[in-house]
Amino acid sequence: MSSININGVEMEQGILQKTMMRTMVKVVSGAVCVAAAMVLAACEKSETAAQSEPASQRAAQQITEHVQQPLDRARAAQEQILQTDQRIHDADMQAGGASR
C-alpha cells in the first residue's frame, strides 16, 4: 500500500482514509446535534412567546416535545459514534498503528 507524507509524517494511505472518514463522521454527527438543539431552542422561544394564547401555547409545546425526541436520539447516536471511535483508536494503538 502506498504511503503519504503529511507535514513530515509518513502515513499509509488506508490509515489516512480511515482517519479522514472518522473525522467526517464526528463533524457531521456534531453538526446534526447543533442543528437539532437550535431548532429546539427556537421551539422553546416560540412556546414562551405563545403563553398568552392557550391554543398557541399547546401547539408550541407539542412542537417542542416533537423536536425533543429526535434531539435526544441524535445526542445518543453521537455519543455512540464517539465511543466507537475511541474503541477503534484504542485497538489501533494496541495493534501498533497510529490512526490519529
Tab-separated table of C-alpha atoms in Angstrom:
chain	number	residue	atom	x	y	z
A	1	MET	CA	0.000	0.000	0.000
A	2	SER	CA	1.294	3.462	-0.806
A	3	SER	CA	2.211	5.954	1.861
A	4	ILE	CA	1.634	9.696	2.009
A	5	ASN	CA	3.838	12.302	3.682
A	6	ILE	CA	1.821	14.968	5.525
A	7	ASN	CA	3.835	17.663	7.281
A	8	GLY	CA	6.755	15.294	7.664
A	9	VAL	CA	4.622	12.428	8.985
A	10	GLU	CA	4.555	9.295	6.858
A	11	MET	CA	1.126	7.611	6.805
A	12	GLU	CA	-0.231	4.670	4.890
A	13	GLN	CA	-2.992	5.698	2.525
A	14	GLY	CA	-5.520	3.338	4.166
A	15	ILE	CA	-4.864	4.775	7.617
A	16	LEU	CA	-5.217	8.297	6.242
A	17	GLN	CA	-8.525	7.431	4.590
A	18	LYS	CA	-9.820	5.793	7.781
A	19	THR	CA	-8.785	8.826	9.838
A	20	MET	CA	-10.469	11.218	7.417
A	21	MET	CA	-13.683	9.164	7.424
A	22	ARG	CA	-13.773	9.028	11.225
A	23	THR	CA	-13.238	12.783	11.402
A	24	MET	CA	-16.050	13.441	8.928
A	25	VAL	CA	-18.453	11.210	10.882
A	26	LYS	CA	-17.681	13.127	14.076
A	27	VAL	CA	-18.126	16.501	12.356
A	28	VAL	CA	-21.439	15.531	10.752
A	29	SER	CA	-22.848	13.987	13.938
A	30	GLY	CA	-21.869	17.104	15.874
A	31	ALA	CA	-23.486	19.359	13.271
A	32	VAL	CA	-26.720	17.356	13.442
A	33	CYS	CA	-26.824	17.764	17.220
A	34	VAL	CA	-26.145	21.501	16.975
A	35	ALA	CA	-28.874	21.947	14.350
A	36	ALA	CA	-31.379	19.962	16.424
A	37	ALA	CA	-30.510	21.984	19.520
A	38	MET	CA	-31.047	25.228	17.586
A	39	VAL	CA	-34.466	24.032	16.397
A	40	LEU	CA	-35.378	23.053	19.945
A	41	ALA	CA	-34.289	26.453	21.252
A	42	ALA	CA	-36.431	28.174	18.605
A	43	CYS	CA	-39.385	25.982	19.580
A	44	GLU	CA	-38.943	26.797	23.249
A	45	LYS	CA	-38.761	30.507	22.393
A	46	SER	CA	-41.996	30.298	20.409
A	47	GLU	CA	-43.580	28.358	23.285
A	48	THR	CA	-42.643	31.177	25.670
A	49	ALA	CA	-43.942	33.821	23.263
A	50	ALA	CA	-47.235	31.958	22.807
A	51	GLN	CA	-48.065	31.764	26.524
A	52	SER	CA	-50.735	34.444	26.271
A	53	GLU	CA	-52.894	32.313	23.978
A	54	PRO	CA	-53.665	28.762	25.218
A	55	ALA	CA	-54.114	27.210	21.754
A	56	SER	CA	-50.808	28.667	20.534
A	57	GLN	CA	-49.096	27.568	23.713
A	58	ARG	CA	-50.330	23.988	23.286
A	59	ALA	CA	-49.213	23.923	19.654
A	60	ALA	CA	-45.790	25.315	20.533
A	61	GLN	CA	-45.443	22.803	23.376
A	62	GLN	CA	-46.341	19.925	21.050
A	63	ILE	CA	-43.716	21.070	18.535
A	64	THR	CA	-41.115	21.314	21.291
A	65	GLU	CA	-41.930	17.802	22.512
A	66	HIS	CA	-41.831	16.525	18.942
A	67	VAL	CA	-38.353	18.018	18.410
A	68	GLN	CA	-37.001	16.849	21.781
A	69	GLN	CA	-37.184	13.136	20.929
A	70	PRO	CA	-35.095	13.349	17.715
A	71	LEU	CA	-32.627	15.606	19.527
A	72	ASP	CA	-32.231	13.039	22.295
A	73	ARG	CA	-31.739	10.289	19.689
A	74	ALA	CA	-29.174	12.407	17.820
A	75	ARG	CA	-27.249	13.033	21.037
A	76	ALA	CA	-27.317	9.320	21.906
A	77	ALA	CA	-26.138	8.419	18.397
A	78	GLN	CA	-23.320	10.958	18.609
A	79	GLU	CA	-22.245	9.510	21.959
A	80	GLN	CA	-22.208	6.013	20.437
A	81	ILE	CA	-20.152	7.285	17.494
A	82	LEU	CA	-17.607	8.867	19.841
A	83	GLN	CA	-17.405	5.726	21.992
A	84	THR	CA	-16.954	3.515	18.928
A	85	ASP	CA	-14.316	5.883	17.584
A	86	GLN	CA	-12.455	5.699	20.882
A	87	ARG	CA	-12.571	1.880	20.852
A	88	ILE	CA	-11.222	1.857	17.280
A	89	HIS	CA	-8.450	4.240	18.268
A	90	ASP	CA	-7.560	2.146	21.325
A	91	ALA	CA	-7.465	-1.028	19.218
A	92	ASP	CA	-5.267	0.706	16.625
A	93	MET	CA	-2.890	1.887	19.327
A	94	GLN	CA	-2.670	-1.617	20.818
A	95	ALA	CA	-2.002	-3.014	17.355
A	96	GLY	CA	0.843	-0.542	16.969
A	97	GLY	CA	-0.705	1.685	14.303
A	98	ALA	CA	-1.291	5.353	14.978
A	99	SER	CA	-4.565	6.275	13.302
A	100	ARG	CA	-4.889	9.786	14.663
